[in-house]
mmCIF file of C-alpha atoms and ligand atoms in Angstrom:
data_model
loop_
_atom_site.group_PDB
_atom_site.id
_atom_site.type_symbol
_atom_site.label_atom_id
_atom_site.label_comp_id
_atom_site.label_asym_id
_atom_site.label_seq_id
_atom_site.Cartn_x
_atom_site.Cartn_y
_atom_site.Cartn_z
ATOM 1 C CA MET R 3 -23.083 52.837 1.592
ATOM 2 C CA SER R 4 -25.822 53.316 4.150
ATOM 3 C CA LYS R 5 -25.153 52.355 7.755
ATOM 4 C CA PRO R 6 -26.557 49.053 8.997
ATOM 5 C CA ASP R 7 -29.697 49.377 11.111
ATOM 6 C CA LYS R 8 -27.849 48.295 14.243
ATOM 7 C CA ASN R 9 -25.536 51.317 14.028
ATOM 8 C CA LEU R 10 -28.445 53.667 13.443
ATOM 9 C CA ILE R 11 -30.280 52.138 16.401
ATOM 10 C CA TRP R 12 -27.225 52.537 18.615
ATOM 11 C CA GLU R 13 -26.835 56.201 17.578
ATOM 12 C CA ILE R 14 -30.429 56.822 18.621
ATOM 13 C CA PHE R 15 -30.011 54.968 21.909
ATOM 14 C CA THR R 16 -26.875 56.929 22.804
ATOM 15 C CA GLY R 17 -28.257 60.228 21.461
ATOM 16 C CA ALA R 18 -30.751 62.839 22.708
ATOM 17 C CA LYS R 19 -33.245 61.955 25.427
ATOM 18 C CA LYS R 20 -36.423 60.381 24.032
ATOM 19 C CA GLN R 21 -39.816 59.192 25.218
ATOM 20 C CA ILE R 22 -39.824 55.473 24.485
ATOM 21 C CA CYS R 23 -42.566 52.857 24.720
ATOM 22 C CA VAL R 24 -41.302 49.257 24.663
ATOM 23 C CA ILE R 25 -44.070 46.880 23.597
ATOM 24 C CA SER R 26 -44.365 43.119 23.649
ATOM 25 C CA HIS R 27 -46.996 40.573 22.731
ATOM 26 C CA THR R 28 -50.306 39.376 24.177
ATOM 27 C CA ASN R 29 -49.963 36.535 26.698
ATOM 28 C CA PRO R 30 -46.389 37.586 27.476
ATOM 29 C CA ASP R 31 -43.945 34.700 27.824
ATOM 30 C CA GLY R 32 -40.424 34.684 29.254
ATOM 31 C CA ASP R 33 -38.851 36.048 26.090
ATOM 32 C CA ALA R 34 -41.434 38.823 25.771
ATOM 33 C CA MET R 35 -40.978 39.824 29.408
ATOM 34 C CA GLY R 36 -37.215 39.367 29.527
ATOM 35 C CA SER R 37 -36.459 41.191 26.284
ATOM 36 C CA ALA R 38 -38.838 44.101 26.951
ATOM 37 C CA LEU R 39 -37.568 44.642 30.501
ATOM 38 C CA ALA R 40 -33.910 44.236 29.495
ATOM 39 C CA MET R 41 -34.465 46.836 26.766
ATOM 40 C CA LYS R 42 -35.996 49.214 29.277
ATOM 41 C CA LEU R 43 -33.120 48.721 31.739
ATOM 42 C CA LEU R 44 -30.626 49.351 28.946
ATOM 43 C CA LEU R 45 -32.348 52.524 27.737
ATOM 44 C CA LYS R 46 -32.594 53.894 31.280
ATOM 45 C CA LYS R 47 -28.796 53.881 31.351
ATOM 46 C CA PHE R 48 -28.914 56.499 28.570
ATOM 47 C CA ASN R 49 -31.454 58.578 30.519
ATOM 48 C CA HIS R 50 -34.386 58.042 28.199
ATOM 49 C CA ASN R 51 -37.925 58.056 29.572
ATOM 50 C CA VAL R 52 -38.996 54.459 29.084
ATOM 51 C CA GLU R 53 -42.102 52.440 29.806
ATOM 52 C CA VAL R 54 -42.923 48.830 29.026
ATOM 53 C CA LEU R 55 -46.382 47.943 27.742
ATOM 54 C CA VAL R 56 -47.955 44.509 27.266
ATOM 55 C CA PRO R 57 -51.554 43.917 26.110
ATOM 56 C CA ASN R 58 -52.568 41.665 29.024
ATOM 57 C CA ILE R 59 -51.279 40.376 32.351
ATOM 58 C CA TYR R 60 -48.120 38.263 32.549
ATOM 59 C CA PRO R 61 -47.831 35.054 34.567
ATOM 60 C CA ASP R 62 -46.902 35.378 38.229
ATOM 61 C CA TYR R 63 -43.696 33.441 37.726
ATOM 62 C CA TYR R 64 -42.194 36.413 35.883
ATOM 63 C CA ALA R 65 -43.086 38.954 38.570
ATOM 64 C CA TRP R 66 -39.570 38.764 40.084
ATOM 65 C CA LEU R 67 -37.965 40.276 36.977
ATOM 66 C CA LYS R 68 -36.632 43.765 37.663
ATOM 67 C CA ASP R 69 -39.324 46.424 37.058
ATOM 68 C CA ALA R 70 -41.996 43.847 36.133
ATOM 69 C CA ASP R 71 -44.253 45.609 38.654
ATOM 70 C CA GLN R 72 -44.055 48.822 36.620
ATOM 71 C CA ILE R 73 -45.210 47.281 33.339
ATOM 72 C CA ILE R 74 -48.375 48.838 31.909
ATOM 73 C CA ILE R 75 -51.035 46.164 31.338
ATOM 74 C CA GLY R 76 -53.070 47.228 28.297
ATOM 75 C CA ASP R 77 -56.433 45.700 29.173
ATOM 76 C CA GLU R 78 -56.275 46.858 32.812
ATOM 77 C CA GLN R 79 -54.722 50.313 32.445
ATOM 78 C CA ARG R 80 -56.123 51.407 29.136
ATOM 79 C CA GLU R 81 -55.621 55.152 29.513
ATOM 80 C CA LYS R 82 -51.986 54.726 30.549
ATOM 81 C CA ALA R 83 -51.443 52.295 27.691
ATOM 82 C CA VAL R 84 -52.903 54.619 25.061
ATOM 83 C CA ASN R 85 -50.900 57.494 26.502
ATOM 84 C CA CYS R 86 -47.707 55.412 26.433
ATOM 85 C CA ILE R 87 -48.200 54.857 22.691
ATOM 86 C CA GLN R 88 -49.386 58.357 21.828
ATOM 87 C CA SER R 89 -46.661 60.210 23.740
ATOM 88 C CA ALA R 90 -43.769 58.083 22.462
ATOM 89 C CA ASP R 91 -41.113 59.371 20.088
ATOM 90 C CA ILE R 92 -40.079 55.772 19.578
ATOM 91 C CA LEU R 93 -42.020 52.501 19.793
ATOM 92 C CA ILE R 94 -39.790 49.466 20.200
ATOM 93 C CA PHE R 95 -41.348 46.081 19.480
ATOM 94 C CA MET R 96 -39.690 43.234 21.358
ATOM 95 C CA ASP R 97 -40.381 39.576 20.448
ATOM 96 C CA LEU R 98 -43.370 40.777 18.441
ATOM 97 C CA ASN R 99 -43.360 41.442 14.725
ATOM 98 C CA LYS R 100 -47.076 41.917 14.032
ATOM 99 C CA VAL R 101 -48.790 45.108 15.137
ATOM 100 C CA HIS R 102 -52.148 43.325 15.272
ATOM 101 C CA ARG R 103 -50.845 41.180 18.155
ATOM 102 C CA VAL R 104 -51.159 44.202 20.451
ATOM 103 C CA GLU R 105 -54.870 43.564 20.696
ATOM 104 C CA GLY R 106 -57.107 46.511 21.390
ATOM 105 C CA LEU R 107 -54.190 48.925 21.009
ATOM 106 C CA ASP R 108 -53.084 48.221 17.429
ATOM 107 C CA LYS R 109 -55.129 51.112 16.091
ATOM 108 C CA TYR R 110 -53.202 53.593 18.259
ATOM 109 C CA ILE R 111 -49.950 52.114 17.041
ATOM 110 C CA SER R 112 -51.015 52.408 13.407
ATOM 111 C CA GLU R 113 -52.076 56.030 13.950
ATOM 112 C CA SER R 114 -48.803 56.970 15.657
ATOM 113 C CA ASP R 115 -46.114 58.585 13.529
ATOM 114 C CA SER R 116 -43.387 57.670 16.017
ATOM 115 C CA LEU R 117 -40.294 55.804 14.880
ATOM 116 C CA LYS R 118 -41.063 52.067 15.001
ATOM 117 C CA MET R 119 -38.206 49.686 15.761
ATOM 118 C CA LEU R 120 -38.095 45.906 15.881
ATOM 119 C CA PHE R 121 -35.985 43.443 17.912
ATOM 120 C CA ASP R 122 -37.296 39.996 17.089
ATOM 121 C CA HIS R 123 -36.749 36.421 15.872
ATOM 122 C CA HIS R 124 -40.129 35.517 14.312
ATOM 123 C CA VAL R 125 -40.628 34.987 10.583
ATOM 124 C CA ASP R 126 -42.250 37.555 8.308
ATOM 125 C CA PRO R 127 -42.281 40.927 10.114
ATOM 126 C CA ASP R 128 -44.788 43.664 9.297
ATOM 127 C CA GLU R 129 -43.546 46.398 7.011
ATOM 128 C CA VAL R 130 -44.043 49.279 9.438
ATOM 129 C CA PHE R 131 -40.657 48.906 11.139
ATOM 130 C CA LYS R 132 -38.152 51.558 10.043
ATOM 131 C CA LEU R 133 -35.234 50.005 11.918
ATOM 132 C CA LYS R 134 -34.832 46.300 12.576
ATOM 133 C CA TYR R 135 -32.521 44.060 14.532
ATOM 134 C CA TRP R 136 -33.999 40.838 13.318
ATOM 135 C CA ARG R 137 -32.967 37.248 12.550
ATOM 136 C CA THR R 138 -34.804 33.961 12.813
ATOM 137 C CA ASP R 139 -31.830 31.672 13.413
ATOM 138 C CA VAL R 140 -31.452 32.515 17.109
ATOM 139 C CA SER R 141 -33.016 30.959 20.172
ATOM 140 C CA SER R 142 -34.818 34.053 21.342
ATOM 141 C CA THR R 143 -35.170 37.814 21.173
ATOM 142 C CA CYS R 144 -33.178 37.897 24.426
ATOM 143 C CA GLU R 145 -30.247 36.195 22.709
ATOM 144 C CA LEU R 146 -30.423 38.792 19.921
ATOM 145 C CA LEU R 147 -30.498 41.600 22.448
ATOM 146 C CA PHE R 148 -27.435 40.200 24.208
ATOM 147 C CA GLU R 149 -25.642 40.030 20.867
ATOM 148 C CA PHE R 150 -26.631 43.630 20.078
ATOM 149 C CA ILE R 151 -25.443 45.083 23.396
ATOM 150 C CA ASN R 152 -22.332 42.906 23.329
ATOM 151 C CA HIS R 153 -21.409 44.335 19.919
ATOM 152 C CA PHE R 154 -21.321 47.884 21.278
ATOM 153 C CA ASP R 155 -20.588 47.762 25.005
ATOM 154 C CA LYS R 156 -20.935 44.579 27.018
ATOM 155 C CA SER R 157 -20.263 46.404 30.294
ATOM 156 C CA LEU R 158 -23.815 47.766 30.077
ATOM 157 C CA ILE R 159 -25.187 44.298 30.860
ATOM 158 C CA ASP R 160 -25.635 44.350 34.624
ATOM 159 C CA LYS R 161 -27.042 41.556 36.788
ATOM 160 C CA ASP R 162 -30.678 42.692 36.344
ATOM 161 C CA ILE R 163 -30.350 42.774 32.565
ATOM 162 C CA ALA R 164 -28.519 39.432 32.634
ATOM 163 C CA ASP R 165 -31.403 37.892 34.666
ATOM 164 C CA CYS R 166 -33.915 39.123 32.080
ATOM 165 C CA ILE R 167 -31.872 37.781 29.167
ATOM 166 C CA TYR R 168 -31.469 34.370 30.776
ATOM 167 C CA ALA R 169 -35.231 34.206 31.507
ATOM 168 C CA GLY R 170 -35.934 34.699 27.782
ATOM 169 C CA ILE R 171 -33.369 32.176 26.597
ATOM 170 C CA VAL R 172 -34.269 29.428 29.063
ATOM 171 C CA THR R 173 -38.004 29.670 28.390
ATOM 172 C CA ASP R 174 -37.905 30.099 24.592
ATOM 173 C CA THR R 175 -35.671 27.016 24.319
ATOM 174 C CA GLY R 176 -37.848 25.012 26.750
ATOM 175 C CA ASN R 177 -34.865 24.743 29.096
ATOM 176 C CA TYR R 178 -32.310 24.256 26.283
ATOM 177 C CA PHE R 179 -34.389 21.510 24.686
ATOM 178 C CA HIS R 180 -35.783 22.842 21.379
ATOM 179 C CA GLY R 181 -35.665 25.686 18.902
ATOM 180 C CA ASN R 182 -32.612 27.359 17.430
ATOM 181 C CA ILE R 183 -30.128 26.386 20.110
ATOM 182 C CA THR R 184 -26.569 27.008 18.933
ATOM 183 C CA ALA R 185 -23.143 27.100 20.480
ATOM 184 C CA ASP R 186 -23.729 30.852 20.883
ATOM 185 C CA THR R 187 -26.788 30.164 23.025
ATOM 186 C CA PHE R 188 -24.591 28.258 25.460
ATOM 187 C CA ARG R 189 -21.686 30.708 25.183
ATOM 188 C CA ILE R 190 -24.026 33.590 26.015
ATOM 189 C CA THR R 191 -25.489 31.627 28.927
ATOM 190 C CA ALA R 192 -21.978 31.008 30.239
ATOM 191 C CA GLU R 193 -21.268 34.732 30.013
ATOM 192 C CA LEU R 194 -24.482 35.506 31.872
ATOM 193 C CA ILE R 195 -23.366 33.140 34.640
ATOM 194 C CA ASP R 196 -20.025 34.948 34.736
ATOM 195 C CA MET R 197 -22.015 38.153 35.144
ATOM 196 C CA GLY R 198 -23.573 36.787 38.312
ATOM 197 C CA ILE R 199 -26.932 35.243 37.428
ATOM 198 C CA ASN R 200 -28.041 32.280 39.527
ATOM 199 C CA VAL R 201 -29.527 29.750 37.084
ATOM 200 C CA VAL R 202 -30.761 27.363 39.749
ATOM 201 C CA ASP R 203 -32.580 30.158 41.538
ATOM 202 C CA ILE R 204 -34.160 31.457 38.309
ATOM 203 C CA ASN R 205 -35.154 27.961 37.140
ATOM 204 C CA GLN R 206 -36.740 27.431 40.526
ATOM 205 C CA LYS R 207 -38.765 30.654 40.238
ATOM 206 C CA VAL R 208 -39.851 29.979 36.656
ATOM 207 C CA TYR R 209 -40.467 26.219 36.729
ATOM 208 C CA ASN R 210 -41.051 25.165 40.342
ATOM 209 C CA THR R 211 -43.739 27.568 41.456
ATOM 210 C CA PHE R 212 -46.822 25.762 40.151
ATOM 211 C CA SER R 213 -50.062 26.027 42.092
ATOM 212 C CA GLU R 214 -51.785 22.747 42.885
ATOM 213 C CA GLY R 215 -54.448 23.636 40.298
ATOM 214 C CA ARG R 216 -51.869 24.139 37.562
ATOM 215 C CA LEU R 217 -50.302 20.730 38.106
ATOM 216 C CA ARG R 218 -53.714 19.046 38.244
ATOM 217 C CA LEU R 219 -54.761 20.866 35.055
ATOM 218 C CA LEU R 220 -51.698 19.403 33.350
ATOM 219 C CA GLY R 221 -52.704 15.930 34.561
ATOM 220 C CA HIS R 222 -56.265 16.448 33.329
ATOM 221 C CA SER R 223 -55.032 17.673 29.928
ATOM 222 C CA LEU R 224 -52.953 14.557 29.377
ATOM 223 C CA SER R 225 -55.334 11.993 30.889
ATOM 224 C CA ASN R 226 -58.675 13.261 29.629
ATOM 225 C CA ARG R 227 -58.197 15.842 26.904
ATOM 226 C CA MET R 228 -55.541 14.377 24.650
ATOM 227 C CA GLU R 229 -56.369 12.732 21.343
ATOM 228 C CA ILE R 230 -53.749 10.900 19.298
ATOM 229 C CA LEU R 231 -54.045 10.987 15.510
ATOM 230 C CA PRO R 232 -51.534 8.341 14.411
ATOM 231 C CA GLU R 233 -52.340 8.819 10.714
ATOM 232 C CA PHE R 234 -50.965 12.369 10.952
ATOM 233 C CA GLU R 235 -48.314 11.620 13.590
ATOM 234 C CA ALA R 236 -50.145 14.266 15.567
ATOM 235 C CA VAL R 237 -51.588 14.876 19.001
ATOM 236 C CA ILE R 238 -54.293 17.348 19.870
ATOM 237 C CA ILE R 239 -55.170 18.506 23.357
ATOM 238 C CA HIS R 240 -58.117 20.730 24.128
ATOM 239 C CA LEU R 241 -59.137 22.581 27.257
ATOM 240 C CA THR R 242 -62.575 24.067 27.736
ATOM 241 C CA LYS R 243 -63.539 27.123 29.754
ATOM 242 C CA SER R 244 -64.975 24.864 32.450
ATOM 243 C CA ASP R 245 -61.708 22.871 32.636
ATOM 244 C CA LEU R 246 -59.878 26.132 33.285
ATOM 245 C CA GLU R 247 -62.405 27.180 35.921
ATOM 246 C CA LYS R 248 -62.365 23.799 37.652
ATOM 247 C CA TYR R 249 -58.595 23.962 38.137
ATOM 248 C CA ASP R 250 -58.607 27.614 39.183
ATOM 249 C CA HIS R 251 -56.688 28.703 36.114
ATOM 250 C CA ARG R 252 -54.269 31.637 36.358
ATOM 251 C CA GLU R 253 -52.484 33.322 33.462
ATOM 252 C CA GLY R 254 -49.553 31.191 32.328
ATOM 253 C CA ASP R 255 -50.882 27.895 33.742
ATOM 254 C CA THR R 256 -51.238 26.317 30.287
ATOM 255 C CA GLU R 257 -47.691 27.247 29.238
ATOM 256 C CA GLY R 258 -45.753 24.132 28.253
ATOM 257 C CA ILE R 259 -48.716 21.724 28.022
ATOM 258 C CA VAL R 260 -48.496 21.560 24.215
ATOM 259 C CA ASN R 261 -44.901 20.312 24.374
ATOM 260 C CA TYR R 262 -45.946 17.065 26.076
ATOM 261 C CA GLY R 263 -47.591 15.901 22.845
ATOM 262 C CA LEU R 264 -44.189 15.754 21.160
ATOM 263 C CA SER R 265 -42.749 13.596 23.907
ATOM 264 C CA ILE R 266 -44.654 10.575 22.542
ATOM 265 C CA LYS R 267 -42.502 8.424 20.268
ATOM 266 C CA GLY R 268 -43.462 8.893 16.616
ATOM 267 C CA ILE R 269 -45.456 12.073 17.198
ATOM 268 C CA LYS R 270 -44.249 15.050 15.178
ATOM 269 C CA ILE R 271 -47.063 17.593 15.582
ATOM 270 C CA SER R 272 -48.803 18.746 18.727
ATOM 271 C CA VAL R 273 -51.644 21.245 18.843
ATOM 272 C CA LEU R 274 -53.292 22.703 21.934
ATOM 273 C CA PHE R 275 -56.733 24.355 21.822
ATOM 274 C CA ILE R 276 -57.763 26.538 24.733
ATOM 275 C CA GLU R 277 -61.242 27.976 24.983
ATOM 276 C CA ARG R 278 -60.993 31.562 26.231
ATOM 277 C CA ALA R 279 -63.742 34.168 26.702
ATOM 278 C CA GLN R 280 -63.559 35.692 23.199
ATOM 279 C CA TYR R 281 -61.725 33.120 21.103
ATOM 280 C CA ILE R 282 -59.988 29.766 20.920
ATOM 281 C CA LYS R 283 -56.238 30.054 21.408
ATOM 282 C CA LEU R 284 -54.205 27.598 19.366
ATOM 283 C CA SER R 285 -50.607 26.568 20.016
ATOM 284 C CA PHE R 286 -48.717 24.512 17.456
ATOM 285 C CA ARG R 287 -45.462 22.625 17.982
ATOM 286 C CA SER R 288 -43.620 20.337 15.568
ATOM 287 C CA GLU R 289 -40.404 18.451 15.106
ATOM 288 C CA GLY R 290 -37.830 18.703 12.344
ATOM 289 C CA ASP R 291 -38.938 19.756 8.888
ATOM 290 C CA ILE R 292 -42.651 19.970 9.649
ATOM 291 C CA ASN R 293 -43.609 23.593 9.321
ATOM 292 C CA VAL R 294 -46.498 24.349 11.663
ATOM 293 C CA ASN R 295 -46.092 28.044 10.945
ATOM 294 C CA ALA R 296 -47.437 27.340 7.460
ATOM 295 C CA ILE R 297 -50.580 25.741 8.984
ATOM 296 C CA ALA R 298 -50.998 28.579 11.487
ATOM 297 C CA VAL R 299 -50.726 31.195 8.728
ATOM 298 C CA LYS R 300 -52.762 29.466 6.021
ATOM 299 C CA TYR R 301 -55.669 28.128 8.057
ATOM 300 C CA PHE R 302 -55.788 30.268 11.186
ATOM 301 C CA ASN R 303 -54.261 33.631 10.273
ATOM 302 C CA GLY R 304 -51.606 33.102 12.955
ATOM 303 C CA GLY R 305 -47.832 32.871 12.835
ATOM 304 C CA GLY R 306 -44.620 32.401 14.788
ATOM 305 C CA HIS R 307 -41.768 30.041 13.945
ATOM 306 C CA LYS R 308 -41.417 26.897 11.831
ATOM 307 C CA ASN R 309 -41.633 24.573 14.866
ATOM 308 C CA ALA R 310 -43.633 26.757 17.288
ATOM 309 C CA SER R 311 -46.542 28.909 16.240
ATOM 310 C CA GLY R 312 -49.805 30.245 17.560
ATOM 311 C CA ALA R 313 -53.143 31.539 16.338
ATOM 312 C CA TYR R 314 -56.628 32.604 17.357
ATOM 313 C CA PHE R 315 -59.841 31.037 16.114
ATOM 314 C CA TYR R 316 -63.152 32.849 16.415
ATOM 315 C CA GLY R 317 -65.786 30.137 16.736
ATOM 316 C CA SER R 318 -66.433 26.993 18.756
ATOM 317 C CA ILE R 319 -63.708 24.679 20.000
ATOM 318 C CA GLU R 320 -65.296 21.827 17.998
ATOM 319 C CA ASP R 321 -65.070 23.867 14.788
ATOM 320 C CA ALA R 322 -61.459 24.779 15.529
ATOM 321 C CA ILE R 323 -60.590 21.110 16.000
ATOM 322 C CA SER R 324 -62.336 20.012 12.820
ATOM 323 C CA LYS R 325 -60.658 22.766 10.844
ATOM 324 C CA LEU R 326 -57.282 21.561 12.129
ATOM 325 C CA LYS R 327 -58.096 17.951 11.205
ATOM 326 C CA GLN R 328 -59.038 19.111 7.706
ATOM 327 C CA ALA R 329 -55.798 21.101 7.464
ATOM 328 C CA LEU R 330 -53.778 18.038 8.505
ATOM 329 C CA LYS R 331 -55.376 16.087 5.643
ATOM 330 C CA GLU R 332 -54.443 18.764 3.166
ATOM 331 C CA ILE R 333 -50.795 19.289 4.086
HETATM 332 P P1 5GP O 407 -47.510 30.007 21.853
HETATM 333 O O1 5GP O 407 -48.072 28.750 21.309
HETATM 334 O O2 5GP O 407 -46.474 29.749 22.901
HETATM 335 O O3 5GP O 407 -48.534 31.011 22.228
HETATM 336 O O4 5GP O 407 -46.743 30.692 20.645
HETATM 337 C C1 5GP O 407 -45.740 30.029 19.899
HETATM 338 C C2 5GP O 407 -45.014 31.056 19.046
HETATM 339 O O5 5GP O 407 -45.912 31.628 18.087
HETATM 340 C C3 5GP O 407 -44.476 32.229 19.843
HETATM 341 O O6 5GP O 407 -43.246 32.627 19.272
HETATM 342 C C4 5GP O 407 -45.514 33.292 19.670
HETATM 343 O O7 5GP O 407 -44.951 34.577 19.773
HETATM 344 C C5 5GP O 407 -46.074 33.022 18.282
HETATM 345 N N1 5GP O 407 -47.523 33.291 18.221
HETATM 346 C C6 5GP O 407 -48.465 32.882 19.108
HETATM 347 N N2 5GP O 407 -49.711 33.278 18.723
HETATM 348 C C7 5GP O 407 -49.544 33.977 17.575
HETATM 349 C C8 5GP O 407 -50.452 34.666 16.698
HETATM 350 O O8 5GP O 407 -51.667 34.703 16.895
HETATM 351 N N3 5GP O 407 -49.916 35.280 15.617
HETATM 352 C C9 5GP O 407 -48.567 35.250 15.356
HETATM 353 N N4 5GP O 407 -48.114 35.895 14.266
HETATM 354 N N5 5GP O 407 -47.689 34.619 16.163
HETATM 355 C C10 5GP O 407 -48.149 33.985 17.254
HETATM 356 MN MN1 MN O 408 -39.354 34.696 21.530
#
């Protein structure tokens, strides 16, 4: 019988020194940042040469994570990013199961004959991954990573790694509010606290460091840019480029806005449209059995999870909204 992937992965991690590039997704969130940095910190303990690469800049409120300042930002440090991919023996994808989500760099990944590994909790991974530690019934990639390390040698989880793992769990569950939260999610959190993390301090850094503009943008989104579609039990919110400019938008400022739609009684779907320079970014959230991933995949070539998905639309914000309204009629 062949060995499970996790054993093969562990043999590689504990084996000969390798050049490793840890990659996560565009618009990195807490789980992308936490899982990629925790993976790097783990691999450093085995003396590998490791770098973390993300396609674009992460929000400020993750800058305190250990080694965040050493992350290669694809669209700012292109040569370093390409080199990170081309020189790697191993590419590890964290919280990211689609190569095309490493915008601008996906072609280098496809050309690379390095070993491609996946640690992730999204549905429907690409086929390129030779080794996978993958399940969708967990809160976050960080929870999966904890489980993986815990299986082999929990003593490797130091305070810095524990901080990263907590950052991923707390943000991917919306502060233990939604998603695949299980007893294990809480058990792992309790263990992280035993390992010395300070949850109040981290929550403060992640959630209580808004700029004035960010808070006012949230107010504007809800007061002036929210449309309720009672016939579909849905809410849509849209933000234009000039809205973002007016409120001095910084990366990460729109994180969480889409969730407010679901806080209205009787609303089961919330969709946020954000007009960016090259495309419209869509965020989908739903409650219960409503599968927004299916809408994201079928109509917008996106993906994610059943209750939280995203996509890009190339066209005007008006066209994106009418396409969504049409899709809601059809489902
Ligand atoms: P968000 O709305 O927060 O950007 O994304 C919600 C979830 O969907 C996250 O798990 C995110 O990784 C995933 N996601 C966001 N955009 C895309 C996309 O364009 N394609 C795919 N496959 N997944 C996405
Ligand atoms: Mn995640």
